[in-house]
Every structure is written in C-alpha cells, then in structure tokens.
mmCIF file of C-alpha atoms in Angstrom:
data_model
loop_
_atom_site.group_PDB
_atom_site.id
_atom_site.type_symbol
_atom_site.label_atom_id
_atom_site.label_comp_id
_atom_site.label_asym_id
_atom_site.label_seq_id
_atom_site.Cartn_x
_atom_site.Cartn_y
_atom_site.Cartn_z
ATOM 1 C CA MET S 169 -193.899 -132.018 13.363
ATOM 2 C CA ASN S 170 -197.554 -131.601 12.710
ATOM 3 C CA ALA S 171 -198.434 -134.133 15.371
ATOM 4 C CA SER S 172 -198.862 -131.279 17.799
ATOM 5 C CA GLY S 173 -202.262 -130.993 19.354
ATOM 6 C CA PRO S 174 -204.321 -134.114 18.754
ATOM 7 C CA SER S 175 -207.521 -132.150 18.275
ATOM 8 C CA ASN S 176 -209.968 -132.209 15.398
ATOM 9 C CA PRO S 177 -207.804 -130.742 12.587
ATOM 10 C CA THR S 178 -210.330 -130.835 9.779
ATOM 11 C CA GLY S 179 -213.098 -128.816 11.332
ATOM 12 C CA THR S 180 -215.682 -131.530 10.606
ATOM 13 C CA ALA S 181 -218.571 -132.153 12.954
ATOM 14 C CA LEU S 182 -218.056 -134.829 15.514
ATOM 15 C CA ASP S 183 -220.061 -137.865 14.425
ATOM 16 C CA GLU S 184 -220.294 -141.047 16.454
ATOM 17 C CA GLY S 185 -217.003 -142.400 15.081
ATOM 18 C CA SER S 186 -215.199 -139.148 15.853
ATOM 19 C CA MET S 187 -216.584 -139.150 19.392
ATOM 20 C CA VAL S 188 -215.230 -142.650 19.943
ATOM 21 C CA SER S 189 -211.801 -141.725 18.568
ATOM 22 C CA THR S 190 -211.800 -138.557 20.676
ATOM 23 C CA SER S 191 -212.594 -140.562 23.829
ATOM 24 C CA VAL S 192 -209.844 -143.086 23.032
ATOM 25 C CA ALA S 193 -207.396 -140.253 22.366
ATOM 26 C CA CYS S 194 -208.240 -138.631 25.728
ATOM 27 C CA VAL S 195 -207.614 -141.915 27.554
ATOM 28 C CA ILE S 196 -204.289 -142.443 25.764
ATOM 29 C CA LEU S 197 -203.136 -138.897 26.457
ATOM 30 C CA SER S 198 -204.154 -139.105 30.118
ATOM 31 C CA LEU S 199 -202.224 -142.349 30.624
ATOM 32 C CA SER S 200 -199.242 -140.904 28.759
ATOM 33 C CA PHE S 201 -199.177 -137.912 31.098
ATOM 34 C CA LEU S 202 -199.675 -139.931 34.289
ATOM 35 C CA VAL S 203 -196.919 -142.391 33.392
ATOM 36 C CA GLY S 204 -194.541 -140.282 31.311
ATOM 37 C CA ALA S 205 -194.331 -137.002 33.234
ATOM 38 C CA PRO S 206 -193.269 -138.463 36.616
ATOM 39 C CA GLY S 207 -191.211 -141.142 34.831
ATOM 40 C CA ASN S 208 -189.133 -138.640 32.873
ATOM 41 C CA LEU S 209 -188.807 -136.458 35.956
ATOM 42 C CA LEU S 210 -187.408 -139.468 37.812
ATOM 43 C CA VAL S 211 -184.902 -140.141 35.009
ATOM 44 C CA ILE S 212 -183.741 -136.497 34.998
ATOM 45 C CA TRP S 213 -183.501 -136.346 38.790
ATOM 46 C CA THR S 214 -181.633 -139.655 39.011
ATOM 47 C CA ILE S 215 -179.005 -138.653 36.442
ATOM 48 C CA LEU S 216 -178.484 -135.125 37.791
ATOM 49 C CA LYS S 217 -178.441 -136.225 41.437
ATOM 50 C CA HIS S 218 -176.576 -139.536 41.373
ATOM 51 C CA ILE S 219 -174.589 -139.843 38.124
ATOM 52 C CA LYS S 220 -171.563 -137.565 38.495
ATOM 53 C CA LEU S 221 -169.358 -139.220 35.862
ATOM 54 C CA ARG S 222 -171.586 -139.306 32.794
ATOM 55 C CA SER S 223 -170.964 -141.195 29.578
ATOM 56 C CA HIS S 224 -172.191 -140.138 26.141
ATOM 57 C CA THR S 225 -175.154 -142.514 26.371
ATOM 58 C CA VAL S 226 -176.260 -141.179 29.766
ATOM 59 C CA VAL S 227 -176.024 -137.556 28.544
ATOM 60 C CA LEU S 228 -178.139 -138.441 25.501
ATOM 61 C CA ILE S 229 -180.715 -140.189 27.719
ATOM 62 C CA LEU S 230 -180.835 -137.044 29.891
ATOM 63 C CA HIS S 231 -181.521 -134.781 26.894
ATOM 64 C CA LEU S 232 -184.114 -137.247 25.584
ATOM 65 C CA ALA S 233 -185.917 -137.232 28.948
ATOM 66 C CA VAL S 234 -185.955 -133.414 28.949
ATOM 67 C CA ALA S 235 -187.394 -133.298 25.407
ATOM 68 C CA ASP S 236 -190.036 -135.894 26.282
ATOM 69 C CA LEU S 237 -190.991 -134.087 29.496
ATOM 70 C CA LEU S 238 -191.481 -130.771 27.660
ATOM 71 C CA VAL S 239 -193.923 -132.536 25.332
ATOM 72 C CA LEU S 240 -195.817 -134.277 28.121
ATOM 73 C CA VAL S 241 -196.362 -131.193 30.309
ATOM 74 C CA THR S 242 -198.530 -129.736 27.527
ATOM 75 C CA LEU S 243 -200.930 -132.685 27.603
ATOM 76 C CA PRO S 244 -203.412 -131.389 30.225
ATOM 77 C CA LEU S 245 -204.229 -128.477 27.900
ATOM 78 C CA TRP S 246 -204.745 -130.766 24.898
ATOM 79 C CA ILE S 247 -206.902 -133.151 26.927
ATOM 80 C CA TYR S 248 -209.096 -130.286 28.095
ATOM 81 C CA SER S 249 -209.334 -129.045 24.524
ATOM 82 C CA LEU S 250 -210.450 -132.457 23.258
ATOM 83 C CA ALA S 251 -213.024 -132.818 26.037
ATOM 84 C CA SER S 252 -214.352 -129.264 25.718
ATOM 85 C CA SER S 253 -212.755 -126.559 23.560
ATOM 86 C CA TRP S 254 -209.579 -124.499 23.225
ATOM 87 C CA ILE S 255 -209.797 -121.549 25.636
ATOM 88 C CA PHE S 256 -206.102 -120.663 25.899
ATOM 89 C CA GLY S 257 -205.783 -118.266 22.988
ATOM 90 C CA ASN S 258 -204.064 -118.274 19.615
ATOM 91 C CA ALA S 259 -200.612 -117.351 20.965
ATOM 92 C CA THR S 260 -200.625 -120.303 23.365
ATOM 93 C CA CYS S 261 -201.759 -122.579 20.541
ATOM 94 C CA LYS S 262 -198.824 -121.541 18.360
ATOM 95 C CA ALA S 263 -196.310 -121.639 21.231
ATOM 96 C CA LEU S 264 -197.270 -125.127 22.396
ATOM 97 C CA SER S 265 -197.391 -126.428 18.825
ATOM 98 C CA TYR S 266 -193.882 -125.050 18.308
ATOM 99 C CA ILE S 267 -192.548 -126.612 21.519
ATOM 100 C CA ILE S 268 -194.004 -130.004 20.616
ATOM 101 C CA ASN S 269 -192.612 -129.905 17.091
ATOM 102 C CA VAL S 270 -189.135 -128.913 18.309
ATOM 103 C CA CYS S 271 -189.086 -131.635 20.963
ATOM 104 C CA MET S 272 -190.408 -134.305 18.587
ATOM 105 C CA TYR S 273 -187.627 -133.541 16.091
ATOM 106 C CA SER S 274 -185.021 -133.443 18.860
ATOM 107 C CA SER S 275 -186.228 -136.825 20.171
ATOM 108 C CA VAL S 276 -185.704 -138.609 16.865
ATOM 109 C CA PHE S 277 -182.347 -136.865 16.393
ATOM 110 C CA LEU S 278 -181.236 -137.862 19.904
ATOM 111 C CA ILE S 279 -182.192 -141.486 19.317
ATOM 112 C CA THR S 280 -180.301 -141.403 16.018
ATOM 113 C CA ILE S 281 -177.184 -139.942 17.671
ATOM 114 C CA MET S 282 -177.472 -142.516 20.449
ATOM 115 C CA SER S 283 -177.593 -145.349 17.940
ATOM 116 C CA ILE S 284 -174.670 -143.986 15.918
ATOM 117 C CA GLU S 285 -172.624 -143.639 19.118
ATOM 118 C CA ARG S 286 -173.312 -147.286 20.025
ATOM 119 C CA TYR S 287 -172.505 -148.352 16.464
ATOM 120 C CA VAL S 288 -169.142 -146.580 16.492
ATOM 121 C CA ALA S 289 -168.309 -147.788 20.018
ATOM 122 C CA ILE S 290 -168.931 -151.440 19.144
ATOM 123 C CA CYS S 291 -167.929 -151.701 15.483
ATOM 124 C CA TYR S 292 -165.089 -149.156 15.433
ATOM 125 C CA PRO S 293 -163.858 -148.875 19.032
ATOM 126 C CA LEU S 294 -160.639 -147.056 18.048
ATOM 127 C CA LYS S 295 -162.721 -144.213 16.640
ATOM 128 C CA MET S 296 -164.026 -143.575 20.159
ATOM 129 C CA LEU S 297 -160.599 -142.253 21.108
ATOM 130 C CA GLY S 298 -161.653 -138.981 19.515
ATOM 131 C CA TRP S 299 -164.709 -138.905 21.801
ATOM 132 C CA LYS S 300 -162.793 -139.269 25.078
ATOM 133 C CA GLY S 301 -164.431 -136.150 26.493
ATOM 134 C CA LEU S 302 -167.927 -134.757 26.263
ATOM 135 C CA GLY S 303 -166.893 -131.630 24.346
ATOM 136 C CA MET S 304 -167.614 -133.062 20.907
ATOM 137 C CA LEU S 305 -170.931 -134.500 22.084
ATOM 138 C CA TYR S 306 -172.081 -131.155 23.492
ATOM 139 C CA LYS S 307 -171.228 -129.489 20.175
ATOM 140 C CA CYS S 308 -173.336 -132.112 18.376
ATOM 141 C CA LEU S 309 -176.177 -131.551 20.836
ATOM 142 C CA GLY S 310 -175.971 -127.786 20.304
ATOM 143 C CA VAL S 311 -176.260 -128.228 16.543
ATOM 144 C CA MET S 312 -179.057 -130.769 17.003
ATOM 145 C CA TRP S 313 -181.169 -128.444 19.172
ATOM 146 C CA PHE S 314 -180.528 -125.509 16.806
ATOM 147 C CA VAL S 315 -181.721 -127.548 13.806
ATOM 148 C CA SER S 316 -184.761 -128.705 15.784
ATOM 149 C CA PHE S 317 -185.654 -125.094 16.623
ATOM 150 C CA LEU S 318 -185.433 -124.235 12.918
ATOM 151 C CA LEU S 319 -187.533 -127.221 11.822
ATOM 152 C CA GLY S 320 -190.201 -126.291 14.352
ATOM 153 C CA ILE S 321 -190.790 -122.868 12.768
ATOM 154 C CA PRO S 322 -193.490 -124.092 10.309
ATOM 155 C CA ALA S 323 -195.657 -124.935 13.336
ATOM 156 C CA LEU S 324 -195.751 -121.215 14.202
ATOM 157 C CA LEU S 325 -196.942 -120.374 10.708
ATOM 158 C CA ILE S 326 -199.614 -122.981 10.027
ATOM 159 C CA HIS S 327 -201.263 -123.658 13.408
ATOM 160 C CA TYR S 328 -204.026 -121.428 14.711
ATOM 161 C CA VAL S 329 -207.345 -121.474 16.545
ATOM 162 C CA ASP S 330 -210.653 -121.567 14.712
ATOM 163 C CA VAL S 331 -214.286 -122.569 15.222
ATOM 164 C CA THR S 332 -215.217 -126.093 14.168
ATOM 165 C CA ASP S 333 -218.477 -127.072 12.516
ATOM 166 C CA ASP S 334 -219.853 -128.135 15.889
ATOM 167 C CA GLY S 335 -219.247 -124.642 17.280
ATOM 168 C CA THR S 336 -216.208 -125.285 19.498
ATOM 169 C CA LEU S 337 -212.810 -123.600 19.313
ATOM 170 C CA GLN S 338 -209.903 -125.910 18.547
ATOM 171 C CA CYS S 339 -206.167 -125.470 18.106
ATOM 172 C CA THR S 340 -203.875 -127.065 15.482
ATOM 173 C CA PHE S 341 -205.825 -126.139 12.388
ATOM 174 C CA GLU S 342 -203.306 -126.262 9.555
ATOM 175 C CA MET S 343 -203.525 -123.214 7.309
ATOM 176 C CA TYR S 344 -201.379 -123.616 4.183
ATOM 177 C CA THR S 345 -201.091 -120.902 1.552
ATOM 178 C CA SER S 346 -200.932 -123.435 -1.278
ATOM 179 C CA VAL S 347 -200.970 -127.138 -2.076
ATOM 180 C CA ASN S 348 -197.248 -126.991 -2.839
ATOM 181 C CA GLN S 349 -196.539 -125.590 0.617
ATOM 182 C CA GLU S 350 -198.542 -128.387 2.237
ATOM 183 C CA LEU S 351 -196.739 -131.013 0.147
ATOM 184 C CA PHE S 352 -193.384 -129.508 1.100
ATOM 185 C CA CYS S 353 -194.200 -129.506 4.832
ATOM 186 C CA LEU S 354 -195.509 -133.074 4.785
ATOM 187 C CA CYS S 355 -192.516 -134.402 2.819
ATOM 188 C CA LEU S 356 -190.047 -132.495 5.020
ATOM 189 C CA GLU S 357 -191.623 -133.833 8.197
ATOM 190 C CA SER S 358 -191.736 -137.471 7.116
ATOM 191 C CA SER S 359 -188.320 -137.504 5.419
ATOM 192 C CA VAL S 360 -186.286 -135.566 8.001
ATOM 193 C CA GLY S 361 -188.330 -136.731 10.995
ATOM 194 C CA PHE S 362 -188.711 -140.397 10.101
ATOM 195 C CA VAL S 363 -187.409 -141.918 6.841
ATOM 196 C CA ILE S 364 -183.820 -140.626 6.930
ATOM 197 C CA PRO S 365 -183.217 -141.113 10.695
ATOM 198 C CA PHE S 366 -184.652 -144.621 10.764
ATOM 199 C CA SER S 367 -182.776 -145.616 7.630
ATOM 200 C CA ILE S 368 -179.622 -144.674 9.543
ATOM 201 C CA LEU S 369 -180.901 -146.577 12.585
ATOM 202 C CA ALA S 370 -181.636 -149.704 10.553
ATOM 203 C CA ILE S 371 -178.154 -149.751 9.027
ATOM 204 C CA SER S 372 -176.493 -149.062 12.380
ATOM 205 C CA TYR S 373 -178.310 -151.805 14.245
ATOM 206 C CA CYS S 374 -177.819 -154.374 11.511
ATOM 207 C CA GLN S 375 -174.087 -153.777 11.869
ATOM 208 C CA VAL S 376 -174.312 -153.841 15.670
ATOM 209 C CA ALA S 377 -176.315 -157.096 15.611
ATOM 210 C CA THR S 378 -173.631 -158.704 13.447
ATOM 211 C CA GLN S 379 -170.865 -157.503 15.750
ATOM 212 C CA LEU S 380 -172.676 -158.720 18.871
ATOM 213 C CA LYS S 381 -172.454 -162.287 17.625
ATOM 214 C CA GLN S 382 -168.894 -162.108 18.890
ATOM 215 C CA PRO S 383 -168.232 -162.407 22.658
ATOM 216 C CA HIS S 384 -169.193 -159.276 24.575
ATOM 217 C CA SER S 385 -169.957 -158.461 28.163
ATOM 218 C CA THR S 386 -173.484 -159.082 29.369
ATOM 219 C CA THR S 387 -173.739 -155.474 30.501
ATOM 220 C CA LYS S 388 -172.857 -154.137 27.073
ATOM 221 C CA GLN S 389 -175.499 -156.357 25.496
ATOM 222 C CA LYS S 390 -178.076 -155.123 28.024
ATOM 223 C CA SER S 391 -177.192 -151.554 27.075
ATOM 224 C CA ILE S 392 -177.694 -152.337 23.383
ATOM 225 C CA VAL S 393 -181.023 -154.087 24.065
ATOM 226 C CA LEU S 394 -182.213 -151.056 26.057
ATOM 227 C CA ILE S 395 -181.349 -148.552 23.324
ATOM 228 C CA SER S 396 -182.774 -150.863 20.646
ATOM 229 C CA SER S 397 -186.057 -151.030 22.579
ATOM 230 C CA VAL S 398 -186.226 -147.226 22.643
ATOM 231 C CA VAL S 399 -185.663 -147.138 18.876
ATOM 232 C CA VAL S 400 -188.266 -149.819 18.101
ATOM 233 C CA ALA S 401 -190.885 -148.216 20.349
ATOM 234 C CA PHE S 402 -190.307 -144.817 18.758
ATOM 235 C CA ALA S 403 -190.576 -146.265 15.240
ATOM 236 C CA LEU S 404 -193.789 -148.202 15.898
ATOM 237 C CA LEU S 405 -195.538 -145.332 17.685
ATOM 238 C CA TRP S 406 -194.649 -142.788 15.010
ATOM 239 C CA LEU S 407 -195.437 -145.057 12.054
ATOM 240 C CA PRO S 408 -199.250 -144.451 11.977
ATOM 241 C CA HIS S 409 -198.732 -140.686 11.916
ATOM 242 C CA HIS S 410 -196.341 -140.865 8.973
ATOM 243 C CA ILE S 411 -198.596 -143.312 7.127
ATOM 244 C CA LEU S 412 -201.301 -140.644 7.316
ATOM 245 C CA ASN S 413 -198.764 -138.137 5.982
ATOM 246 C CA VAL S 414 -198.105 -140.405 3.007
ATOM 247 C CA ILE S 415 -201.853 -140.721 2.389
ATOM 248 C CA ASP S 416 -202.137 -136.923 2.455
ATOM 249 C CA VAL S 417 -199.262 -136.554 -0.018
ATOM 250 C CA ILE S 418 -200.880 -139.055 -2.394
ATOM 251 C CA THR S 419 -204.308 -137.416 -2.229
ATOM 252 C CA LEU S 420 -202.833 -133.943 -2.739
ATOM 253 C CA SER S 421 -200.657 -135.093 -5.622
ATOM 254 C CA THR S 422 -203.562 -136.809 -7.360
ATOM 255 C CA GLU S 423 -205.932 -133.923 -6.561
ATOM 256 C CA ASN S 424 -208.345 -136.231 -4.774
ATOM 257 C CA SER S 425 -210.280 -135.229 -1.697
ATOM 258 C CA LYS S 426 -209.048 -136.572 1.620
ATOM 259 C CA GLN S 427 -210.812 -139.735 2.727
ATOM 260 C CA ASP S 428 -213.295 -139.552 5.591
ATOM 261 C CA PHE S 429 -211.727 -142.547 7.335
ATOM 262 C CA ARG S 430 -208.575 -140.462 7.862
ATOM 263 C CA ASP S 431 -210.450 -138.154 10.244
ATOM 264 C CA HIS S 432 -211.239 -141.072 12.553
ATOM 265 C CA PHE S 433 -207.625 -142.235 12.729
ATOM 266 C CA VAL S 434 -205.808 -138.900 12.937
ATOM 267 C CA LEU S 435 -206.684 -138.460 16.637
ATOM 268 C CA ILE S 436 -205.465 -141.956 17.531
ATOM 269 C CA ALA S 437 -202.264 -141.558 15.465
ATOM 270 C CA GLY S 438 -201.606 -138.205 17.157
ATOM 271 C CA ALA S 439 -202.179 -139.706 20.598
ATOM 272 C CA LEU S 440 -199.779 -142.585 19.857
ATOM 273 C CA VAL S 441 -197.079 -140.009 19.122
ATOM 274 C CA PHE S 442 -197.383 -138.757 22.697
ATOM 275 C CA ILE S 443 -196.974 -142.305 24.019
ATOM 276 C CA SER S 444 -193.496 -142.296 22.474
ATOM 277 C CA SER S 445 -192.576 -139.534 24.933
ATOM 278 C CA SER S 446 -193.788 -141.551 27.923
ATOM 279 C CA VAL S 447 -192.604 -145.065 27.063
ATOM 280 C CA ASN S 448 -188.858 -144.547 27.599
ATOM 281 C CA PRO S 449 -188.954 -144.368 31.439
ATOM 282 C CA VAL S 450 -190.957 -147.614 31.399
ATOM 283 C CA LEU S 451 -188.226 -149.267 29.316
ATOM 284 C CA TYR S 452 -185.568 -147.940 31.711
ATOM 285 C CA ALA S 453 -187.571 -149.305 34.638
ATOM 286 C CA PHE S 454 -187.722 -152.789 33.136
ATOM 287 C CA ALA S 455 -183.999 -152.604 32.436
ATOM 288 C CA ALA S 456 -183.447 -151.544 36.053
ATOM 289 C CA GLN S 457 -185.216 -154.723 37.189
ATOM 290 C CA ASN S 458 -182.252 -156.677 35.868
ATOM 291 C CA PHE S 459 -180.097 -154.966 38.492
ATOM 292 C CA GLN S 460 -182.316 -154.607 41.563
ATOM 293 C CA GLY S 461 -185.374 -156.755 40.882
ATOM 294 C CA GLY S 462 -187.856 -153.915 41.241
ATOM 295 C CA LEU S 463 -188.982 -150.587 39.865
ATOM 296 C CA ARG S 464 -187.085 -148.617 42.459
ATOM 297 C CA ARG S 465 -184.936 -145.519 42.348
ATOM 298 C CA SER S 466 -181.858 -147.563 43.253
ATOM 299 C CA GLY S 467 -182.454 -149.652 40.127
ATOM 300 C CA PHE S 468 -182.404 -146.523 37.988
ATOM 301 C CA VAL S 469 -179.184 -145.374 39.647
ATOM 302 C CA LYS S 470 -177.515 -148.748 39.102
ATOM 303 C CA LEU S 471 -178.696 -148.846 35.490
ATOM 304 C CA PHE S 472 -177.277 -145.439 34.537
ATOM 305 C CA LEU S 473 -174.101 -145.959 36.552
ATOM 306 C CA ASP S 474 -173.579 -149.255 34.790
ATOM 307 C CA ILE S 475 -174.152 -147.724 31.344
ATOM 308 C CA ALA S 476 -171.736 -144.910 32.170
ATOM 309 C CA SER S 477 -169.014 -147.204 33.531
ATOM 310 C CA ASN S 478 -169.429 -149.598 30.610
ATOM 311 C CA SER S 479 -168.908 -146.766 28.103
ATOM 312 C CA LEU S 480 -165.857 -145.500 29.955
ATOM 313 C CA LYS S 481 -164.349 -148.993 30.106
ATOM 314 C CA ALA S 482 -164.929 -149.401 26.372
ATOM 315 C CA LYS S 483 -162.978 -146.215 25.709
ATOM 316 C CA GLU S 484 -160.125 -147.355 27.925
ATOM 317 C CA ASN S 485 -160.029 -150.713 26.132
ATOM 318 C CA SER S 486 -159.951 -148.887 22.809
ATOM 319 C CA LYS S 487 -157.005 -146.813 24.029
ATOM 320 C CA VAL S 488 -155.104 -149.903 25.165
ATOM 321 C CA GLN S 489 -155.800 -151.644 21.859
ATOM 322 C CA HIS S 490 -154.600 -148.556 19.999
ATOM 323 C CA ILE S 491 -151.325 -148.492 21.988
ATOM 324 C CA ILE S 492 -150.747 -152.224 21.466
ATOM 325 C CA THR S 493 -151.344 -151.922 17.726
ATOM 326 C CA HIS S 494 -148.827 -149.084 17.349
ATOM 327 C CA THR S 495 -146.288 -150.853 19.578
ATOM 328 C CA GLU S 496 -146.455 -153.961 17.411
ATOM 329 C CA VAL S 497 -145.928 -151.870 14.292
#
C-alpha cells in the first residue's frame, strides 16, 4: 500500500504547518517503534518458545506479529529521513517500500482470515471438522503471502528518491505514468486493502455478536473480544489513509488540483498506519491482565495457551456433536 514511507510525498516546501505535522509524525513513529518492536518480538518469542500445541488463532497471531515487526524495523530509517533527508539510496527506498506494502496487505488479510475462522468456529462449529489440522491453514497462509507479494509490486515501480523543493532528498515519491494508472493503484489499494476485507469483517462479527447472545464460555468470549479489538484498531488507524485515497480519486476524476490541506494530513495519516503495527501487542497485554493481573510474560503465555486450548476444545465439541447427530439419524 502506498502508506510506505511517511515522508513529504508532494515535493512541496515545508511551511510552518508541514513542520508541525512532520514533528508529530516523528513522535508517533518513534513511539510506535519503541512500543511495537519489542512488543511483537515478545509475542513471537512467547508463541515459539512456550506454545507447542498451536491453534489456528495462535498461528494467525504469530504471522500477524511477524508482519507487523517487519514493518516496524524500518521505522528508524523513516524517522531519520523525516528529521533530515533520505541518504540510503534509491534501491533501499524501493525495497523498504515493497516490504511495507507486502506486510500491510498481509496484515489486513490475516485479520480477515482470523475473523472468518472465529465466525465459522462459533456459527458453524461442524464445519471446523474439516480444519482439524493445520494443513489447510498453512495452505491458506501460503496463498495469502503470495498474493501480498504480488500486490506489493506497484511499490517497486512508483516509489523513488528525488530532491524536494527545500533541497532535501526524500523517498516515497509516487511516479505514475498516467492519471489512469494512479486511479487504478488508488482504487486497488483501498478496495482490496480496506473496503472488501472490512465488509467481510463487518458481516462476520455481526453474525458472531448474534451468536454470542447464547450461553458461551467466558474464555471464548474473551477470545472474541480480543480479536474484535484488533479488528477495530486496525480499521480506525487505517481509515484516515483511505479517506485521503478517496479524496485523491475524486480530485483526479474531476481533474481538479489536489488540495493543500491534504499535504498537512498525509504525514499524520501515514504515521497512524504504523501505529496499527504496534497496537496489537498492547491489546494482547491488556488481555493477559485478565489471567495474571499484570503485563508479564507469564500472562502472555497463559493468554495464548488459553486461546489454543479453547480452539481445540471447540473442535472436539464439534466432533462429538457431529457423532451424536449421525447416531440419532
């Protein structure tokens, strides 16, 4: 997605408003790195070290943490670029833009798969009999990563380094060959990366919310609340970026010039996107408090173990229900 590199993408001189937005963006990115990088590392380490019997949800959380971490480790370079200039070369600019785009697509796809898996497990538990092992999930993940790698290719083509009006080098300039190409890229990004996935999420969670009105275990409800929080946070943090995309599509379609106010908000919207990669460990930590009463490693272990065991119990219950149904027939 074209959220990569929250630098000055228009090449306009930095006026007072741009300087303020740049400073705010640097603060947001710094906090995202300081919180998100060690947080996602802790999630990955906890699952790999302590969770031997992994459920579908835990595997998806692991892949999501990896995708988020790959995005966050690029932040020191972007922060330096915002504060000074881009000194890392054109190849690095394209490579990092590609990595960020791939991981951003994979994140929204992983959250969508996670929500669909919870929807099927709760609303159609017998269907989970076909997902007894992790083989089908790994095939889905393979396809998901492959599609993400393909969707990230435009970042290699349109991002490059150039000199801004204030004389500094910056990455993430978007060089389109035509207006139609720009419209296509913007519509593809917002439809595949936001509108379609979150339409699926909205339908899934409406059904899940209805089903949860019936008696369920407290643990299962905690698991649903956790995943729902991840979805809501992702939607809210990505919304400003896609609103700007819609504004760009409208201005391009009507052949109007882009509004100056957009330049002041694009840095903030881009920085908020990076928060989405750092917020998940915080949500896991708060969920872990329900088990251990503190933001400790043992709370993380208990949280993921509980999610894994809950998913496995749900599958066993589905199997028993399936056997009972066929016996009665």
